[in-house]
Amino acid sequence: MDALTLLLNRRSLPRLAEPAPSGEALENILRAGLRAP
């Protein structure tokens, strides 16, 4: 199985719990993810 198939078919846990990143940290994580190849 290739990486794209794994990412498109993965299953996440339905409930997330604390701790979560702060708003600024989350924004940085998302911006970095958009720039990654």
PDB file of C-alpha atoms in Angstrom:
ATOM      1  CA  MET A   1       0.000   0.000   0.000  1.00  0.00           C
ATOM      2  CA  ASP A   2       1.368   3.452  -0.800  1.00  0.00           C
ATOM      3  CA  ALA A   3       1.460   6.448   1.544  1.00  0.00           C
ATOM      4  CA  LEU A   4      -1.352   8.346  -0.201  1.00  0.00           C
ATOM      5  CA  THR A   5      -3.740   5.399   0.081  1.00  0.00           C
ATOM      6  CA  LEU A   6      -2.921   5.035   3.778  1.00  0.00           C
ATOM      7  CA  LEU A   7      -3.552   8.731   4.442  1.00  0.00           C
ATOM      8  CA  LEU A   8      -6.822   8.790   2.504  1.00  0.00           C
ATOM      9  CA  ASN A   9      -8.161   5.671   4.224  1.00  0.00           C
ATOM     10  CA  ARG A  10      -6.962   6.166   7.781  1.00  0.00           C
ATOM     11  CA  ARG A  11      -9.377   6.155  10.668  1.00  0.00           C
ATOM     12  CA  SER A  12      -8.964   8.648  13.489  1.00  0.00           C
ATOM     13  CA  LEU A  13     -10.340   8.341  16.979  1.00  0.00           C
ATOM     14  CA  PRO A  14     -13.772   9.984  17.148  1.00  0.00           C
ATOM     15  CA  ARG A  15     -13.003  11.938  20.321  1.00  0.00           C
ATOM     16  CA  LEU A  16      -9.981  14.039  20.985  1.00  0.00           C
ATOM     17  CA  ALA A  17      -9.056  15.170  24.471  1.00  0.00           C
ATOM     18  CA  GLU A  18      -6.765  17.652  26.154  1.00  0.00           C
ATOM     19  CA  PRO A  19      -4.008  18.676  25.822  1.00  0.00           C
ATOM     20  CA  ALA A  20      -4.453  20.459  22.533  1.00  0.00           C
ATOM     21  CA  PRO A  21      -2.141  22.963  20.855  1.00  0.00           C
ATOM     22  CA  SER A  22      -2.840  26.650  21.424  1.00  0.00           C
ATOM     23  CA  GLY A  23      -4.386  28.658  18.609  1.00  0.00           C
ATOM     24  CA  GLU A  24      -1.032  30.078  17.513  1.00  0.00           C
ATOM     25  CA  ALA A  25       0.694  26.683  17.692  1.00  0.00           C
ATOM     26  CA  LEU A  26      -2.112  25.059  15.704  1.00  0.00           C
ATOM     27  CA  GLU A  27      -1.877  27.767  13.047  1.00  0.00           C
ATOM     28  CA  ASN A  28       1.870  27.133  12.728  1.00  0.00           C
ATOM     29  CA  ILE A  29       1.310  23.369  12.474  1.00  0.00           C
ATOM     30  CA  LEU A  30      -1.267  23.796   9.714  1.00  0.00           C
ATOM     31  CA  ARG A  31       0.870  26.321   7.783  1.00  0.00           C
ATOM     32  CA  ALA A  32       3.878  24.008   7.973  1.00  0.00           C
ATOM     33  CA  GLY A  33       1.766  21.071   6.781  1.00  0.00           C
ATOM     34  CA  LEU A  34       0.633  22.997   3.725  1.00  0.00           C
ATOM     35  CA  ARG A  35       4.240  23.746   2.770  1.00  0.00           C
ATOM     36  CA  ALA A  36       5.592  20.224   3.269  1.00  0.00           C
ATOM     37  CA  PRO A  37       6.153  18.245   0.068  1.00  0.00           C
TER      38      PRO A  37
END
